[in-house]
PDB file of C-alpha atoms and ligand atoms in Angstrom:
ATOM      1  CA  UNK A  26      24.623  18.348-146.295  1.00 97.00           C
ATOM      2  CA  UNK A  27      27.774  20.487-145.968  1.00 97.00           C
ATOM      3  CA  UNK A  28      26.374  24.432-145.154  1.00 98.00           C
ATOM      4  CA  UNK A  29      29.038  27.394-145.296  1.00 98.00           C
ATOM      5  CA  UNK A  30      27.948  30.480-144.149  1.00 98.00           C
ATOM      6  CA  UNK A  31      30.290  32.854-145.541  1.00 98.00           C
ATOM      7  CA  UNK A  32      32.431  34.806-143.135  1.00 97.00           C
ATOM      8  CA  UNK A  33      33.970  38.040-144.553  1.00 97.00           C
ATOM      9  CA  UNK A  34      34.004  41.544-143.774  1.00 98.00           C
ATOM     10  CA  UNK A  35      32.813  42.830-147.444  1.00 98.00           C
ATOM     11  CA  UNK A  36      29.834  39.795-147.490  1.00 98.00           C
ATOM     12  CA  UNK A  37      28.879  41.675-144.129  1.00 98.00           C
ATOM     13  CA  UNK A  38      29.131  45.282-145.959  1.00 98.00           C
ATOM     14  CA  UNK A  39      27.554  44.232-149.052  1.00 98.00           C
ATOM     15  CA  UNK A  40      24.224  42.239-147.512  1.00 98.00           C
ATOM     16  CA  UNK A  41      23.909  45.491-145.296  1.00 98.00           C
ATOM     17  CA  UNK A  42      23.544  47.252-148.471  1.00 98.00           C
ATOM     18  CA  UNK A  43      21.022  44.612-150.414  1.00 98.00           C
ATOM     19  CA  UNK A  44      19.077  44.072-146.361  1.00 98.00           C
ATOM     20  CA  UNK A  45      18.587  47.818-146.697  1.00 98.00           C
ATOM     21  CA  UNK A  46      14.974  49.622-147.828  1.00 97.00           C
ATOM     22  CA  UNK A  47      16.660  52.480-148.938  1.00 97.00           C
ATOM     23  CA  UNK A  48      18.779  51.015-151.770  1.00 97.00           C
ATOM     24  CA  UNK A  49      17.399  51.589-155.300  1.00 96.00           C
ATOM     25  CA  UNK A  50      17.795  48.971-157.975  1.00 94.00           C
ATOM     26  CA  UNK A  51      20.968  50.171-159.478  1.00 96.00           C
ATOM     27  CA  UNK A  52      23.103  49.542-156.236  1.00 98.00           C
ATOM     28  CA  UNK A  53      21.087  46.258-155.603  1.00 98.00           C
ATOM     29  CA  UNK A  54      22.172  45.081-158.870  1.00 97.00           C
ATOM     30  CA  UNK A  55      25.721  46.117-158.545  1.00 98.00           C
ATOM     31  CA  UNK A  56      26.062  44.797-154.731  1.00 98.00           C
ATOM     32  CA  UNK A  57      24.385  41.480-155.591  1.00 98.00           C
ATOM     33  CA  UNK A  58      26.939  40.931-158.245  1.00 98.00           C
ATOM     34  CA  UNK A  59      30.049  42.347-155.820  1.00 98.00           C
ATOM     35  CA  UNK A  60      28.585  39.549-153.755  1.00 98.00           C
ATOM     36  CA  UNK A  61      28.756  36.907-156.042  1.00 98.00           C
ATOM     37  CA  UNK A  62      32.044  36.617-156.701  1.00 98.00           C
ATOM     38  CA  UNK A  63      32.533  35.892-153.082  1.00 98.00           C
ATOM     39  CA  UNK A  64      29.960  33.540-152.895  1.00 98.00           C
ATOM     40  CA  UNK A  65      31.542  31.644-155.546  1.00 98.00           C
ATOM     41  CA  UNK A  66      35.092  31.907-154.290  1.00 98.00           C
ATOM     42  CA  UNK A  67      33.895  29.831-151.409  1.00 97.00           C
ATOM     43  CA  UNK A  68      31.442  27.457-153.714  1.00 97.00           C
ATOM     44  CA  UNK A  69      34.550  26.892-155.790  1.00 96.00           C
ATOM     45  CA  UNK A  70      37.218  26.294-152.768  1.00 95.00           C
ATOM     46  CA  UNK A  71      37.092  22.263-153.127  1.00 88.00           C
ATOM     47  CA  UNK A  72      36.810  21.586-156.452  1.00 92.00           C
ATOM     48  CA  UNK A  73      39.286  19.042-157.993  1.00 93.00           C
ATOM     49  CA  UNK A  74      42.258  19.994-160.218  1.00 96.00           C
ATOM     50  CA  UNK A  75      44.319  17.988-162.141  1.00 96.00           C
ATOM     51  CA  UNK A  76      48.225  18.406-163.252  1.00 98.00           C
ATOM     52  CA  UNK A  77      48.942  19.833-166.401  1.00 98.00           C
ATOM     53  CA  UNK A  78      52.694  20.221-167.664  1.00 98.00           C
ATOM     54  CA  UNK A  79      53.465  23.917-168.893  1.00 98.00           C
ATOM     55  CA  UNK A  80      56.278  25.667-169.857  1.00 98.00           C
ATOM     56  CA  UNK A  81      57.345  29.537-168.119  1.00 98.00           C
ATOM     57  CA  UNK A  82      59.958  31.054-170.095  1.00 98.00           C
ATOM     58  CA  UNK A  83      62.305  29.652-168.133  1.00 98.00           C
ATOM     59  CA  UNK A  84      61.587  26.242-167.490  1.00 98.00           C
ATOM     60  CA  UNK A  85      59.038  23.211-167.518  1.00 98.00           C
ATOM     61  CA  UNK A  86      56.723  23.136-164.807  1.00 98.00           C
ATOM     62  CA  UNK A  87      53.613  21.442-163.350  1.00 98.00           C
ATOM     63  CA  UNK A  88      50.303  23.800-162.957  1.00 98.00           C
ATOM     64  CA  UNK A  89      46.887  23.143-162.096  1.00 97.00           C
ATOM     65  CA  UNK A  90      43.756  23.111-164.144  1.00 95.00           C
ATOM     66  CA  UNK A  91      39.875  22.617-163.080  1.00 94.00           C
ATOM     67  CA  UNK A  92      39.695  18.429-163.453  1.00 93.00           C
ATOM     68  CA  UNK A  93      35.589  18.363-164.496  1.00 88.00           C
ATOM     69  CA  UNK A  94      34.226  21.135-166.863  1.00 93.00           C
ATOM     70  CA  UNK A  95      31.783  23.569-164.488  1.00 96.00           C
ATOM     71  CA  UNK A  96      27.637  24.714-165.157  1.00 98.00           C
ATOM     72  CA  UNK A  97      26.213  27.271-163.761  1.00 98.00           C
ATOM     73  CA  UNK A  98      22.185  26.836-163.493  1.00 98.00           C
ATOM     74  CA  UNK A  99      20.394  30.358-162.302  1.00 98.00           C
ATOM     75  CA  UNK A 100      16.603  29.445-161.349  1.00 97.00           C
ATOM     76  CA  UNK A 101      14.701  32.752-163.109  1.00 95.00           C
ATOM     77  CA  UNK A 102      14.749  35.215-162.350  1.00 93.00           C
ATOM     78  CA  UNK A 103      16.316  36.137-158.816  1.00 96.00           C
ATOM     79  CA  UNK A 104      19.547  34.113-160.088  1.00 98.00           C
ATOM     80  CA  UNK A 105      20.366  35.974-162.329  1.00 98.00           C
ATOM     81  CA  UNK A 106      21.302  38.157-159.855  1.00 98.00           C
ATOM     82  CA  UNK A 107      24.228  35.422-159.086  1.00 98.00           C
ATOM     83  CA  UNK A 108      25.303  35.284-162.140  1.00 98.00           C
ATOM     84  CA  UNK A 109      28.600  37.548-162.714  1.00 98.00           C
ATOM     85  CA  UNK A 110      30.726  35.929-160.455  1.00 98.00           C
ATOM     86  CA  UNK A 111      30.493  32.420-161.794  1.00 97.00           C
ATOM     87  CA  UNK A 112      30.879  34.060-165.550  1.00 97.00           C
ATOM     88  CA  UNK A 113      33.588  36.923-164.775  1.00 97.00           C
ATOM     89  CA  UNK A 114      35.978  34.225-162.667  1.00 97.00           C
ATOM     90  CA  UNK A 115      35.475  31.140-164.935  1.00 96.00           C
ATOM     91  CA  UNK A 116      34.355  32.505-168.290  1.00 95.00           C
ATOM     92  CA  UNK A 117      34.385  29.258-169.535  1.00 93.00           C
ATOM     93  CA  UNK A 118      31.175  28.294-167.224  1.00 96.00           C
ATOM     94  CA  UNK A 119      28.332  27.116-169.501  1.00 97.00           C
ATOM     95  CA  UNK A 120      24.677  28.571-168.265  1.00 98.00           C
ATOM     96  CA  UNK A 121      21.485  26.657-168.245  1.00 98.00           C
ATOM     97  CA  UNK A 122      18.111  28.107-166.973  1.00 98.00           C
ATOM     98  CA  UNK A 123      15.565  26.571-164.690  1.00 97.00           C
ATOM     99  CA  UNK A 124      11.779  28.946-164.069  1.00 96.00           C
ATOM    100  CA  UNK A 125      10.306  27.947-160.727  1.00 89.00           C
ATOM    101  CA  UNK A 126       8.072  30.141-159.418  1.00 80.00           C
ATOM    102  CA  UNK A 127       6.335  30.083-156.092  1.00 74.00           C
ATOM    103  CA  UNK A 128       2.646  29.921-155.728  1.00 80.00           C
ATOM    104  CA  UNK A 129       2.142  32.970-153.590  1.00 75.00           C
ATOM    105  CA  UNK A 130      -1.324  30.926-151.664  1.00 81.00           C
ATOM    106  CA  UNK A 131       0.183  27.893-151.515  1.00 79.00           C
ATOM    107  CA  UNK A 132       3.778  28.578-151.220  1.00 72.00           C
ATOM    108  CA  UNK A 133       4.826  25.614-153.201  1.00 81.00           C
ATOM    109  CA  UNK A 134       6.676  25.812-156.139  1.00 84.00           C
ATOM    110  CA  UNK A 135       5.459  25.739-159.864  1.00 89.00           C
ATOM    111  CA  UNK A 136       7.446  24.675-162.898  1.00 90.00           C
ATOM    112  CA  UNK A 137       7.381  27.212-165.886  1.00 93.00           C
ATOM    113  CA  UNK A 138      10.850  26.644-168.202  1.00 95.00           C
ATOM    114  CA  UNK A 139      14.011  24.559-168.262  1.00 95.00           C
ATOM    115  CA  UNK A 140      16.770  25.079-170.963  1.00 97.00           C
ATOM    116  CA  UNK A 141      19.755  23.338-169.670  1.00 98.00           C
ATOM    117  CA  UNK A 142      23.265  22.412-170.998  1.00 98.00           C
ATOM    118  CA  UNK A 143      25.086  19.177-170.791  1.00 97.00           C
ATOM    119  CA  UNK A 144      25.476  18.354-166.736  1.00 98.00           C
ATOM    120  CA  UNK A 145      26.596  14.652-166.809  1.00 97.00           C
ATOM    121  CA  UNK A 146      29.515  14.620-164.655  1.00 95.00           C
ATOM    122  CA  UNK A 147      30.384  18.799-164.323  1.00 96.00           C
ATOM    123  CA  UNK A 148      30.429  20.518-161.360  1.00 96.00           C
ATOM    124  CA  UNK A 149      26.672  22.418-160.820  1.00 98.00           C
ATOM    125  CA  UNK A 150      26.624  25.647-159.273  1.00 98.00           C
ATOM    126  CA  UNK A 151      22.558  26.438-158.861  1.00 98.00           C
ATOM    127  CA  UNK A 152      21.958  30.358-157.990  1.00 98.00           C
ATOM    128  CA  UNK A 153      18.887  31.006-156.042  1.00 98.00           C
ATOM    129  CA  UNK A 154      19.164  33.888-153.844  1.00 98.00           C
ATOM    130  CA  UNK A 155      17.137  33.004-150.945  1.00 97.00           C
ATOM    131  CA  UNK A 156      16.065  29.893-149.818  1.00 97.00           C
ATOM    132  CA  UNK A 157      12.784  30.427-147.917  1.00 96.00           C
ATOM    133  CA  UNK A 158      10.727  27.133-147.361  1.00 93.00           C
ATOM    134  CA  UNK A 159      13.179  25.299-149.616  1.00 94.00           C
ATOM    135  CA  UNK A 160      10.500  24.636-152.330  1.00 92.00           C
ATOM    136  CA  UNK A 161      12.011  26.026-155.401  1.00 93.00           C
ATOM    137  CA  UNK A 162      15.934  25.326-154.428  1.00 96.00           C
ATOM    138  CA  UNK A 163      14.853  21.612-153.797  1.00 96.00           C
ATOM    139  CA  UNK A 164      12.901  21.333-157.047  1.00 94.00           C
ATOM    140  CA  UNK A 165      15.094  22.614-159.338  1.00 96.00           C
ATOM    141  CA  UNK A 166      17.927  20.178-157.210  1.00 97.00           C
ATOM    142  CA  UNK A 167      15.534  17.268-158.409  1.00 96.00           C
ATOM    143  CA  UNK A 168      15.862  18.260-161.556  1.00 96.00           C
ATOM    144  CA  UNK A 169      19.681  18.717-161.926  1.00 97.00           C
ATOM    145  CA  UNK A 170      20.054  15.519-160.438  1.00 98.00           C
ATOM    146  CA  UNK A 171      17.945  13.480-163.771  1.00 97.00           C
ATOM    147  CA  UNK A 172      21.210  14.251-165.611  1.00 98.00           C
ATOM    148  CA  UNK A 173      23.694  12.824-163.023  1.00 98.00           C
ATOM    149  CA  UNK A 174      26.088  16.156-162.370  1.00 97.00           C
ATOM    150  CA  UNK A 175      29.680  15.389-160.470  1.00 95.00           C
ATOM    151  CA  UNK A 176      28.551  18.234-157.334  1.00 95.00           C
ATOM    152  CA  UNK A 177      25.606  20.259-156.696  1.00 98.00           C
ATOM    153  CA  UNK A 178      26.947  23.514-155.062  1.00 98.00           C
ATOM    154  CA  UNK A 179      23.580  26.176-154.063  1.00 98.00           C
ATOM    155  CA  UNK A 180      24.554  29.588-153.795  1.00 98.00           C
ATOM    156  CA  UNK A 181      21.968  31.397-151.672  1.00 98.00           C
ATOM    157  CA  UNK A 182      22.722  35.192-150.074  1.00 98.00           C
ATOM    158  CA  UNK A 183      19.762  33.918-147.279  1.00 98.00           C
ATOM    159  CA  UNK A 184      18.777  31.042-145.864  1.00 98.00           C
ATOM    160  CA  UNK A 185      15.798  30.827-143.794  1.00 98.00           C
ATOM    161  CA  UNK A 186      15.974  27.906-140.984  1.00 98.00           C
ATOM    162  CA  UNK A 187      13.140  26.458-142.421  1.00 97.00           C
ATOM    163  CA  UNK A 188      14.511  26.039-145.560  1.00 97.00           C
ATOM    164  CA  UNK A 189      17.477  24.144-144.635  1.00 98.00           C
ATOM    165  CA  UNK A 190      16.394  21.627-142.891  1.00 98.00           C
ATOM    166  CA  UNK A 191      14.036  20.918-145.788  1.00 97.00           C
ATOM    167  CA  UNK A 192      16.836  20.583-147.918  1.00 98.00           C
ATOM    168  CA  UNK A 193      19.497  18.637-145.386  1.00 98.00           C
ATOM    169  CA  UNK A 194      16.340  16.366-145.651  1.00 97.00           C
ATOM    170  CA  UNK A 195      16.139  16.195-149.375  1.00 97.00           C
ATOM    171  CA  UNK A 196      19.696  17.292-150.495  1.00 98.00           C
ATOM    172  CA  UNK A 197      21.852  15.913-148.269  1.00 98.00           C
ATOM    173  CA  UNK A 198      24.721  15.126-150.492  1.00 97.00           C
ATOM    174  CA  UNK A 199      24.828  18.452-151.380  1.00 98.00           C
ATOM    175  CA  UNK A 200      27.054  21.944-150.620  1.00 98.00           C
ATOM    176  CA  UNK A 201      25.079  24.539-149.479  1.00 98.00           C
ATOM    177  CA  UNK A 202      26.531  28.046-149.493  1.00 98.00           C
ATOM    178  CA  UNK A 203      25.316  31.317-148.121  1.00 98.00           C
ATOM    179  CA  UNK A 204      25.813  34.712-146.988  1.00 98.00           C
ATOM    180  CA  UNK A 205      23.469  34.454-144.134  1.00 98.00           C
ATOM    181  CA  UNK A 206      21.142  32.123-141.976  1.00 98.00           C
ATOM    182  CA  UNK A 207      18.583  34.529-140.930  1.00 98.00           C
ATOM    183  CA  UNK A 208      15.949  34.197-138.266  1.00 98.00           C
ATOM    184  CA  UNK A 209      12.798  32.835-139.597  1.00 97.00           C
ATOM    185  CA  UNK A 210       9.937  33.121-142.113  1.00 97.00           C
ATOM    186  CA  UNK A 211       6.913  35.120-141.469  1.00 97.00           C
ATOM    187  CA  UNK A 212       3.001  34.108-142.538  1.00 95.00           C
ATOM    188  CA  UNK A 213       3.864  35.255-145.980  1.00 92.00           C
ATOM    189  CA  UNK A 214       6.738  32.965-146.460  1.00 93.00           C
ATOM    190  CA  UNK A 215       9.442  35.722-146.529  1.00 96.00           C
ATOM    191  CA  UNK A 216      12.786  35.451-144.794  1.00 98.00           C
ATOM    192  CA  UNK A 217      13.287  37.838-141.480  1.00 98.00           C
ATOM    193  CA  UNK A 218      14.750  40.478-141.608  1.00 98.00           C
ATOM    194  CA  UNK A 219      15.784  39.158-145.143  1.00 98.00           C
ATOM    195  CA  UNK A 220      15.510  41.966-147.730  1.00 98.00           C
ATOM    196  CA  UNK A 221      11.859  41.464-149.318  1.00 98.00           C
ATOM    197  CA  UNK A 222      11.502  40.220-152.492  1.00 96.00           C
ATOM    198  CA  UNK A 223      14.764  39.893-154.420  1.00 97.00           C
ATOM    199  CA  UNK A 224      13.797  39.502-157.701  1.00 96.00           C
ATOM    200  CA  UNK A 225      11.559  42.554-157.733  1.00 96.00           C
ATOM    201  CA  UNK A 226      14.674  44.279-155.869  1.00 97.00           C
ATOM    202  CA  UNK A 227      16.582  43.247-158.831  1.00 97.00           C
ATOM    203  CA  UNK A 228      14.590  44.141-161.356  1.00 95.00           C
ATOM    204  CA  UNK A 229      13.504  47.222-160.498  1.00 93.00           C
ATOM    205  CA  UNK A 230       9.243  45.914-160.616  1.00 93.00           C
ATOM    206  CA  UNK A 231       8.771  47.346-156.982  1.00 75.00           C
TER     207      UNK A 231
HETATM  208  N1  LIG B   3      11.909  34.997-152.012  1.00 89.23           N
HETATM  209  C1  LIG B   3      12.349  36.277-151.855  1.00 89.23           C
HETATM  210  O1  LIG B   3      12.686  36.951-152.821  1.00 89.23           O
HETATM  211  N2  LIG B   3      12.375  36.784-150.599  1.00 89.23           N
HETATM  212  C2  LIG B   3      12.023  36.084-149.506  1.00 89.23           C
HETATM  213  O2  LIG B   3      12.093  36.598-148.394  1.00 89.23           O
HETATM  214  C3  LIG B   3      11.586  34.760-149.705  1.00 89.23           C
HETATM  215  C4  LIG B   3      11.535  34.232-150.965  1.00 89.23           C
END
């Protein structure tokens, strides 16, 4: 499993923002999506083109177009979170859904809802925020993978060590992306430092 951990100044500015207590839902919301686009940028680096013949006002020319047709999948309801890049840099990006939720005794994750577009053969970009024991991110990989996508690219803001070497055991044929591998998981299951619970960040239910 290829994992990028995103190196940029802004990722580094932004996360500081999101990793912070003091940051009220508004900014989390705005600084999640800031983050997204970068996340995709480097999700998106090695996907395949194909020629295409144009015409510039002044002359025929070869350009480039996206070669197979692209799907993002947000796993409710942290993904969501993920979303604007994906939608604001290739507006042409279908959305399906997948609800996994973890069992907060058990840690292990729980189906609830799937509504999913065509995936057979299109690139898969799966938004789940943080990737804790890997339960949920692996599950809802599973599931992609019934309808025989081209890639499966996660996009994660953190990783917890634990949860990655689930998935390089599971996944390994996939691209994992990320804005940070953090240190570890506590008793509850939560990434440290991390930034707590990222859907309730989100959505203001804190
Ligand atoms: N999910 C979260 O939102 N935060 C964590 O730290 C772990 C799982």
């Amino acid at each position: 499993m290829e994992v990028i951990e995103v190196s940029h100044p802004l990722k580094d500015h932004y996360l500081t923002i999101l990793r912070n207590k003091n940051t009220n839902f508004e900014a989390f919301r705005n600084y999640s999506s800031k983050l997204s686009y970068i996340l995709f940028l480097e999700a998106s680096k090695n996907i395949s083109l194909k020629d295409i013949e144009i015409e510039t006002p002044l002359t025929k020319t070869i350009g480039y177009e996206i070669e197979n047709e692209n799907v993002a999948v947000a796993v409710l309801r942290a993904g969501l979170g993920l979303a604007d890049g994906i939608k604001e840099l290739l507006p042409n990006t279908s959305f399906g859904y997948i609800g996994v939720q973890r069992n907060e005794e058990t840690a292990n994750p729980e189906y609830y809802y799937e509504n999913l577009p065509e995936l057979k053969n299109k690139n898969v970009f799966i938004l789940e925020p943080m990737l804790a024991t890997g339960g949920s991110l692996s599950f809802a990989i599973d599931k992609v993978k019934e309808y025989h996508p081209k890639n499966i690219f996660a996009l994660t803001v953190i990783c917890a060590p634990e949860g990655i070497n689930k998935l390089k055991e599971k996944h390994p044929d996939i691209t994992l992306i990320t804005a940070s591998i953090d240190e570890k998981l506590n008793e509850n299951w939560y990434i440290v430092p991390g930034l707590g619970d990222m859907g309730d960040r989100l959505f203001g239910t804190v």
